[in-house]
Amino acid sequence: MSRVLNFSAGPSAIPLAVLERAQAEFTNYHGLGFSIMEVSHRGKVFEELHNNAIAKLKSFYNIGDDYAVLFLQGGATLQFAQIPMNIYTGGVAEYVNTGVWTQKAIKEAKIQNINYKVIASSEDTKFDHIPNFNFSDDADYGYICSNNTIYGTQYATLPSPKCPLVVDSSSDLLSREIDFKAHNIGLFYGGAQKNAGPAGITIVIVKKDLAARVKDSVPTPLRYTTQIEANSLANTPPTFGIYMFDLVLDWIKDQGGLNAINAVNEQKAAALYELIDNSDFYKAFAKPGSRSLMNVSFATPSAELDGAFVKLAEQNGMIGLKGHRILGGLRASIYNAVTQQSVQTLCEFMKEFQRTHG
Ligand SMILES: *Cc1c(COP(=O)(O)O)cnc(C)c1O
């Protein structure tokens, strides 16, 4: 059987070239006679891979030694708790609520009993746009989610506050260039399983001076400083996930880097939104100006037709198009690994579905 066209939201498509390289190296890494999963995380072979992955990521985002790159576990979800635990210093932590993932982060701030404030929200319109706001200059940090996986909204550009910016980039990690200095990014993180590899590894880029805010009362394994000092080896890291992430970084380089990737992403998203906007059958959920290049949430005129769409799409070799249960409808996740050809095929299918069901 040939491979399906995969529009899943996460875990999601991984570039075929990456899977094939992993397959070729699976039992015999670089001719050394073992799999990368079978050797010590403190040994020379893994250490070199690990440090190369960090260097590649730093070069993509053009960041220096004032930032640490950590490969952690516990998903983006653990970060919701770990962030206030580590970088809150007794002032005000400001949050922007753009949906489920920021709500979960806000809930953890509440549990830790810190002084937090939701300074903007798009909840009253079911999170169909990114609201306008300004973080206070003196906030402990300002928290956003750059791409809202469920609703299909995304910051066209990140804010540039005076306070440190914290970004949940789980679903648009490595999709475009980000100027860390211009946006005063203090902490930037995401799980790999949407746009950067398999599940099991969380990439955290944290400014070292921010990590140093941590209090002695925070448990050692939950401190960023612990992992910074140990180069993410305070405990056994998810070595296979790091290996796969490294292969994805190489693949991005082969595509011409983040700007080239972003240009393709823009074309893929434009093709879908154009089709949707020009039809009186499909409707996009997110408002123009806030639309995600990664997740296109849309719907047909009825839940019945949505269901028929998903079913027929599967019969045609396209999976993952069912919308999130909170929002219903349909969603095409078109991450880096989803090719222009795949999006083209989906567009053709959508036109045909409208013709036969509209
Ligand atoms: C998927 C997702 C998460 C949760 O990731 P886990 O790895 O399951 O913890 C958090 N934030 C965003 C934006 C996501 O898309």
XYZ file of C-alpha atoms and ligand atoms in Angstrom:
373
model
C 0.000 0.000 0.000
C 1.266 3.478 -0.801
C 1.436 6.138 1.883
C -1.629 8.247 2.632
C -1.724 12.023 2.444
C -1.580 12.933 6.115
C -3.362 16.071 7.365
C -3.330 15.059 11.048
C -2.984 17.775 13.694
C -0.536 15.911 15.916
C 1.210 13.579 15.936
C 1.398 14.396 12.280
C 3.236 13.942 9.014
C 7.005 13.526 9.084
C 8.974 14.097 5.856
C 9.292 10.828 3.947
C 13.010 11.471 3.437
C 13.437 11.624 7.221
C 11.546 8.369 7.767
C 13.571 6.659 5.068
C 16.860 7.851 6.511
C 15.816 6.648 9.975
C 14.820 3.326 8.441
C 18.173 2.952 6.692
C 20.034 3.721 9.927
C 17.649 1.920 12.257
C 19.686 -1.175 13.059
C 23.092 0.179 12.186
C 23.754 3.840 12.954
C 26.490 5.285 10.711
C 27.948 1.801 10.228
C 28.836 1.531 13.918
C 26.925 -1.720 14.353
C 24.275 -0.470 16.798
C 21.095 1.552 16.775
C 21.236 5.057 18.234
C 18.621 3.876 20.758
C 21.003 1.284 22.172
C 23.852 3.435 23.381
C 24.525 5.607 26.394
C 23.234 9.153 26.334
C 26.590 10.081 27.856
C 28.664 8.302 25.247
C 30.598 10.042 22.471
C 28.262 9.011 19.646
C 25.071 10.297 21.185
C 26.724 13.366 22.656
C 27.912 14.484 19.237
C 24.442 14.046 17.733
C 22.844 15.877 20.665
C 25.209 18.838 20.493
C 24.924 19.048 16.712
C 21.131 19.216 16.976
C 21.427 22.082 19.469
C 23.873 23.919 17.220
C 21.628 23.495 14.169
C 18.566 24.771 16.015
C 20.498 27.756 17.346
C 21.675 28.578 13.874
C 18.144 28.386 12.401
C 16.895 30.847 15.009
C 20.135 32.811 15.006
C 20.496 32.736 18.782
C 23.673 32.964 20.835
C 25.008 31.674 24.111
C 22.640 33.809 26.167
C 20.058 31.112 25.350
C 20.053 27.447 26.325
C 18.422 24.775 24.171
C 16.893 21.962 26.215
C 15.371 18.669 25.115
C 12.852 17.741 27.789
C 9.959 15.385 28.419
C 6.441 15.856 29.726
C 5.191 17.580 26.596
C 4.225 21.191 26.133
C 1.752 20.483 28.908
C 4.446 20.220 31.573
C 5.732 23.613 30.443
C 2.411 25.206 31.417
C 3.372 24.445 35.031
C 7.138 24.657 34.749
C 7.121 28.185 33.348
C 5.508 30.012 36.301
C 7.408 27.710 38.675
C 10.732 28.873 37.243
C 10.429 32.426 35.979
C 7.741 34.104 38.089
C 9.360 36.495 40.542
C 6.483 38.033 42.484
C 5.254 40.671 40.031
C 2.461 40.177 37.500
C 2.512 37.417 34.864
C 0.423 38.471 31.856
C -1.370 35.958 29.635
C -3.214 36.278 26.327
C -6.029 33.774 26.001
C -6.424 32.455 22.465
C -7.919 29.052 23.174
C -7.570 25.691 24.831
C -3.787 25.672 25.102
C -3.519 29.089 26.715
C -6.452 28.242 29.007
C -4.479 25.266 30.250
C -1.420 27.451 30.828
C -3.548 29.996 32.713
C -5.011 27.220 34.852
C -1.515 26.217 35.971
C -0.693 29.839 36.856
C -3.836 29.846 38.982
C -2.925 26.574 40.709
C 0.452 27.996 41.651
C -1.293 30.945 43.174
C 0.823 33.508 41.361
C -0.375 36.992 40.519
C -1.408 36.514 36.898
C -3.607 38.596 34.636
C -5.376 37.690 31.395
C -4.846 40.949 29.506
C -6.666 39.959 26.306
C -8.892 37.174 25.057
C -10.831 36.193 21.957
C -13.088 33.832 23.873
C -16.249 35.882 23.229
C -15.999 35.041 19.513
C -14.949 31.419 20.156
C -11.280 32.215 19.560
C -11.652 33.065 15.875
C -8.935 35.730 15.919
C -5.812 36.969 17.680
C -6.803 39.929 19.905
C -4.967 43.268 20.142
C -3.041 43.940 23.318
C 0.094 45.370 24.875
C 2.020 43.657 27.631
C 3.065 45.862 30.547
C 6.717 46.848 30.375
C 7.341 45.607 33.893
C 5.416 42.305 33.730
C 7.357 39.284 34.973
C 6.663 37.808 31.559
C 4.062 37.959 28.803
C 2.640 34.643 27.649
C 1.227 33.754 24.227
C 0.541 30.729 22.050
C 1.836 31.595 18.576
C -0.332 29.110 16.680
C -3.649 27.863 17.965
C -3.828 24.344 16.625
C -7.550 23.801 17.189
C -9.033 27.069 15.886
C -6.486 27.633 13.156
C -5.347 31.060 14.291
C -1.765 32.307 14.322
C 0.093 35.496 15.162
C 1.076 36.957 11.788
C 3.959 38.519 13.691
C 4.862 38.015 17.311
C 4.537 40.925 19.753
C 7.685 42.798 20.795
C 7.176 43.617 24.472
C 9.638 45.158 26.917
C 8.988 42.289 29.319
C 10.284 38.805 28.444
C 8.008 37.053 25.943
C 7.061 33.417 26.495
C 5.855 31.557 23.398
C 4.123 28.206 23.078
C 5.192 27.366 19.538
C 4.159 23.703 19.642
C 2.312 23.788 16.354
C 4.426 26.255 14.381
C 7.894 25.349 15.602
C 10.445 25.723 12.789
C 7.822 26.932 10.315
C 9.291 30.422 9.846
C 12.177 32.621 10.926
C 11.823 34.288 14.308
C 13.941 37.207 15.484
C 14.412 36.360 19.152
C 15.980 39.719 19.962
C 13.340 41.850 18.255
C 10.528 40.061 20.094
C 12.444 39.951 23.370
C 11.852 36.225 23.625
C 12.689 34.831 27.035
C 11.300 31.341 26.564
C 10.185 29.567 23.397
C 8.988 26.013 23.454
C 7.030 23.259 21.784
C 6.499 19.553 21.526
C 8.111 18.030 18.448
C 5.130 15.944 17.378
C 3.403 18.558 15.240
C 6.023 20.116 13.066
C 9.381 18.717 14.107
C 9.366 14.959 14.556
C 7.782 12.237 16.665
C 6.144 12.644 20.082
C 8.277 12.383 23.198
C 10.565 15.389 23.027
C 9.822 18.955 24.051
C 12.146 21.636 22.752
C 12.672 24.487 25.203
C 14.777 27.510 24.299
C 15.245 29.611 27.398
C 17.247 32.711 28.113
C 19.762 31.810 30.770
C 19.156 34.934 32.860
C 15.457 34.121 32.943
C 16.111 30.539 34.044
C 18.309 31.918 36.838
C 15.229 33.472 38.450
C 14.268 30.076 39.901
C 13.759 29.783 43.656
C 15.297 27.107 45.892
C 11.840 25.729 46.689
C 11.405 24.397 43.124
C 12.153 20.647 42.897
C 15.504 19.970 41.240
C 14.170 17.988 38.244
C 11.714 20.794 37.432
C 14.305 23.564 37.310
C 15.533 24.705 33.908
C 18.855 25.476 35.559
C 19.298 21.792 36.430
C 18.977 20.824 32.781
C 21.038 23.778 31.564
C 23.926 22.753 33.811
C 23.600 19.144 32.656
C 23.045 19.918 28.936
C 19.621 18.186 29.211
C 21.275 15.067 30.608
C 20.217 15.418 34.234
C 18.149 12.339 33.525
C 18.129 10.074 30.469
C 16.706 12.186 27.641
C 14.437 10.795 24.885
C 17.386 9.817 22.721
C 15.430 8.474 19.763
C 13.261 11.598 19.666
C 16.358 13.784 19.666
C 17.786 11.698 16.829
C 14.602 12.121 14.785
C 14.490 15.844 15.570
C 18.061 16.131 14.303
C 17.069 14.436 11.047
C 14.200 16.905 10.659
C 16.644 19.792 11.153
C 18.813 18.387 8.356
C 15.755 18.064 6.151
C 14.815 21.709 6.767
C 18.329 22.699 5.754
C 17.959 20.626 2.582
C 14.752 22.540 1.792
C 16.716 25.804 1.937
C 16.124 26.765 5.577
C 13.263 28.438 7.412
C 12.599 31.212 4.889
C 12.249 28.713 2.076
C 9.999 26.517 4.239
C 7.873 29.532 5.133
C 7.459 30.524 1.485
C 6.101 27.060 0.684
C 3.877 27.154 3.766
C 2.413 30.483 2.617
C 1.594 29.036 -0.805
C -0.012 25.919 0.655
C -2.208 27.934 3.037
C -3.128 30.485 0.358
C -4.323 27.723 -1.964
C -6.679 26.371 0.691
C -7.999 29.693 2.011
C -8.549 30.960 -1.527
C -10.586 27.916 -2.420
C -12.618 28.224 0.795
C -13.188 31.994 0.464
C -14.209 31.695 -3.180
C -16.767 29.014 -2.453
C -20.260 29.472 -1.031
C -19.983 25.940 0.357
C -16.927 25.926 2.612
C -16.381 28.395 5.413
C -13.104 29.128 7.203
C -13.270 29.480 10.967
C -10.454 31.965 11.579
C -10.790 35.617 10.619
C -8.488 37.000 7.911
C -5.404 38.532 9.493
C -5.312 35.816 12.166
C -5.279 32.771 9.934
C -2.853 29.969 10.562
C -0.476 28.720 7.905
C -0.313 25.420 9.806
C -3.900 24.445 10.652
C -6.775 25.402 8.373
C -10.037 24.946 10.295
C -13.124 25.056 8.118
C -16.527 23.459 7.622
C -19.106 22.504 5.037
C -22.711 23.748 5.508
C -23.624 20.871 7.871
C -22.222 18.353 10.351
C -23.586 15.550 8.141
C -21.636 16.834 5.154
C -18.531 17.256 7.332
C -18.817 13.590 8.267
C -19.310 12.547 4.647
C -16.291 14.652 3.683
C -14.029 12.921 6.208
C -15.203 9.490 5.126
C -14.831 10.095 1.419
C -11.442 11.745 1.960
C -10.238 8.623 3.761
C -11.437 6.465 0.903
C -9.312 8.681 -1.312
C -6.189 8.255 0.791
C -6.401 11.469 2.844
C -6.453 11.164 6.636
C -6.664 13.470 9.657
C -9.227 15.939 8.277
C -11.779 15.728 11.067
C -11.947 18.937 13.099
C -11.084 18.975 16.805
C -13.989 17.766 18.930
C -14.293 21.178 20.614
C -14.838 23.017 17.343
C -16.283 20.312 15.100
C -16.105 20.756 11.338
C -12.943 20.011 9.417
C -9.274 20.821 9.784
C -6.402 20.418 7.389
C -3.079 20.509 9.194
C -0.499 21.453 6.607
C 2.749 21.383 8.549
C 6.202 21.568 6.957
C 6.131 17.884 6.012
C 2.870 18.194 4.044
C 3.865 18.781 0.445
C 2.427 21.315 -1.964
C 1.349 18.364 -4.078
C -0.656 16.954 -1.155
C -2.413 20.286 -0.640
C -3.122 20.458 -4.369
C -4.690 17.000 -4.224
C -6.811 18.061 -1.238
C -7.963 21.185 -3.128
C -9.037 19.046 -6.096
C -10.904 16.736 -3.749
C -12.647 19.687 -2.079
C -13.806 21.079 -5.421
C -15.110 17.686 -6.456
C -16.860 17.200 -3.095
C -18.566 20.557 -3.453
C -19.621 19.708 -7.017
C -21.165 16.412 -5.951
C -22.564 17.454 -2.564
C -23.127 21.227 -2.836
C -0.470 19.944 21.061
C -0.263 21.229 21.747
C 0.070 21.294 23.116
C 0.149 20.060 23.997
O 1.221 19.289 23.688
P 1.552 17.970 24.545
O 2.826 17.511 23.959
O 0.417 17.009 24.332
O 1.668 18.361 25.968
C 0.301 22.532 23.664
N 0.210 23.664 22.934
C -0.117 23.633 21.623
C -0.184 24.903 20.862
C -0.362 22.419 20.995
O -0.688 22.394 19.687
